[in-house]
CSV table of C-alpha atoms in Angstrom, one decimal:
chain,number,residue,atom,x,y,z
V,1219,MET,CA,-17.4,28.4,-20.5
V,1220,SER,CA,-18.3,27.5,-17.0
V,1221,THR,CA,-21.0,25.0,-16.0
V,1222,SER,CA,-23.3,27.8,-14.9
V,1223,GLU,CA,-23.1,29.4,-18.3
V,1224,LEU,CA,-23.6,26.2,-20.2
V,1225,ALA,CA,-26.6,25.1,-18.1
V,1226,THR,CA,-28.2,28.5,-18.6
V,1227,SER,CA,-27.4,28.5,-22.3
V,1228,TYR,CA,-29.0,25.0,-22.7
V,1229,ALA,CA,-32.0,26.0,-20.7
V,1230,ALA,CA,-32.5,29.1,-23.0
V,1231,LEU,CA,-32.2,26.9,-26.1
V,1232,ILE,CA,-34.8,24.5,-24.7
V,1233,LEU,CA,-37.2,27.4,-24.1
V,1234,ALA,CA,-36.5,28.9,-27.5
V,1235,ASP,CA,-37.1,25.5,-29.2
V,1236,GLU,CA,-40.5,25.2,-27.5
V,1237,ASP,CA,-41.4,28.9,-28.4
V,1238,ILE,CA,-41.6,29.8,-24.8
V,1239,ASP,CA,-40.6,33.3,-23.6
V,1240,ILE,CA,-37.2,33.3,-21.9
V,1241,THR,CA,-37.5,34.6,-18.4
V,1242,ALA,CA,-35.2,34.2,-15.4
V,1243,ASP,CA,-37.8,32.1,-13.5
V,1244,LYS,CA,-38.3,29.7,-16.4
V,1245,LEU,CA,-34.5,29.3,-16.8
V,1246,GLN,CA,-34.1,28.7,-13.1
V,1247,THR,CA,-36.9,26.1,-13.1
V,1248,LEU,CA,-35.3,24.2,-16.0
V,1249,ILE,CA,-31.9,24.3,-14.4
V,1250,LYS,CA,-33.3,23.0,-11.1
V,1251,ALA,CA,-35.1,20.2,-12.9
V,1252,ALA,CA,-31.8,19.2,-14.4
V,1253,ARG,CA,-30.3,19.0,-10.9
V,1254,CYS,CA,-27.6,21.5,-11.6
V,1255,ASP,CA,-27.5,23.3,-8.3
V,1256,GLU,CA,-24.3,25.3,-8.7
V,1257,VAL,CA,-25.9,27.9,-11.0
V,1258,GLU,CA,-26.3,31.3,-9.3
V,1259,PRO,CA,-29.5,33.3,-10.1
V,1260,ILE,CA,-27.4,36.1,-11.6
V,1261,TRP,CA,-26.8,33.9,-14.6
V,1262,THR,CA,-30.5,33.4,-15.3
V,1263,THR,CA,-31.2,37.1,-14.9
V,1264,LEU,CA,-28.3,38.1,-17.2
V,1265,PHE,CA,-29.4,35.6,-19.9
V,1266,ALA,CA,-33.0,36.6,-19.6
V,1267,LYS,CA,-32.3,40.3,-20.0
V,1268,ALA,CA,-29.8,39.6,-22.9
V,1269,LEU,CA,-32.4,37.5,-24.8
V,1270,GLU,CA,-35.4,39.6,-24.0
V,1271,GLY,CA,-37.4,40.3,-27.1
V,1272,LYS,CA,-35.0,38.4,-29.4
V,1273,ASN,CA,-35.7,35.4,-31.5
V,1274,VAL,CA,-33.0,32.9,-30.5
V,1275,LYS,CA,-33.8,30.6,-33.5
V,1276,ASP,CA,-33.2,33.5,-35.9
V,1277,MET,CA,-29.9,34.3,-34.1
V,1278,LEU,CA,-28.8,30.7,-34.5
V,1279,LEU,CA,-29.7,30.6,-38.2
V,1280,ASN,CA,-27.8,33.8,-38.9
V,1281,VAL,CA,-24.6,33.1,-37.1
V,1282,GLY,CA,-22.4,33.0,-40.2
V,1283,SER,CA,-24.1,35.9,-42.1
V,1284,GLY,CA,-21.7,38.5,-40.7
V,1285,GLY,CA,-22.1,42.2,-40.2
V,1286,GLY,CA,-22.6,43.4,-43.7
V,1287,ALA,CA,-20.5,44.4,-46.7
V,1288,ALA,CA,-17.3,46.4,-46.5
V,1289,ALA,CA,-17.5,50.1,-47.4
V,1290,ALA,CA,-16.8,50.9,-51.0
V,1291,ALA,CA,-13.5,52.6,-51.8
V,1292,PRO,CA,-13.7,56.0,-53.5
V,1293,SER,CA,-13.2,55.7,-57.2
V,1294,GLY,CA,-11.8,57.9,-59.9
V,1295,ALA,CA,-9.8,61.1,-59.7
V,1296,PRO,CA,-11.3,64.2,-58.0
V,1297,SER,CA,-13.5,66.3,-60.3
V,1298,GLY,CA,-11.4,69.3,-60.8
V,1299,GLY,CA,-8.5,70.3,-63.0
V,1300,ALA,CA,-6.1,71.3,-60.1
V,1301,GLY,CA,-6.6,68.1,-58.0
V,1302,GLY,CA,-5.9,65.6,-60.8
V,1303,ASP,CA,-2.2,65.2,-60.2
V,1304,THR,CA,-2.6,64.2,-56.5
V,1305,ALA,CA,-4.0,60.7,-57.2
V,1306,PRO,CA,-0.7,59.2,-58.6
V,1307,GLU,CA,1.2,60.7,-55.6
V,1308,GLU,CA,-1.2,59.1,-53.2
V,1309,ALA,CA,-0.8,55.7,-55.0
V,1310,LYS,CA,3.0,56.0,-54.6
V,1311,LYS,CA,2.6,56.7,-50.9
V,1312,GLU,CA,0.3,53.6,-50.5
V,1313,GLU,CA,2.8,51.4,-52.3
V,1314,LYS,CA,5.6,52.6,-50.0
V,1315,GLU,CA,3.5,51.8,-46.9
V,1316,GLU,CA,2.7,48.4,-48.3
V,1317,GLU,CA,6.4,47.7,-48.8
V,1318,LYS,CA,7.1,48.6,-45.2
V,1319,GLU,CA,4.4,46.2,-44.0
V,1320,GLU,CA,5.8,43.4,-46.2
V,1321,SER,CA,9.3,43.9,-44.8
V,1322,ASP,CA,8.0,43.3,-41.3
V,1323,GLU,CA,6.6,40.0,-42.4
V,1324,ASP,CA,9.9,38.9,-43.9
V,1325,MET,CA,11.7,39.0,-40.6
V,1326,GLY,CA,11.3,35.3,-40.1
V,1327,PHE,CA,8.9,35.3,-37.1
V,1328,GLY,CA,5.2,35.9,-36.7
V,1329,LEU,CA,2.5,35.9,-34.1
V,1330,PHE,CA,1.7,32.2,-34.5
V,1331,ASP,CA,5.2,30.7,-35.2
């Protein structure tokens, strides 16, 4: 992260902590008061637009909450007499695909080795 981004982020956090609306002018005022002259006005404008109407405190408190639960897998066999035999065949295909993926891992090298 660059100095400009850090300075603007800290200024936004200060404003949020004081329950003051985050605007480009207020961000720029805080940054100038901190004597951080290398911040271009585009950063304050970008941050102000990105945080407009958002509660920064809530965003910080919910950082680890994630994006929700995974979708449920379909369960059971299809409801019909003719389609009942396809489920075991699909399970066999999935097992074969898993075996192929496992064989790739056993090659002795990986992404982080």
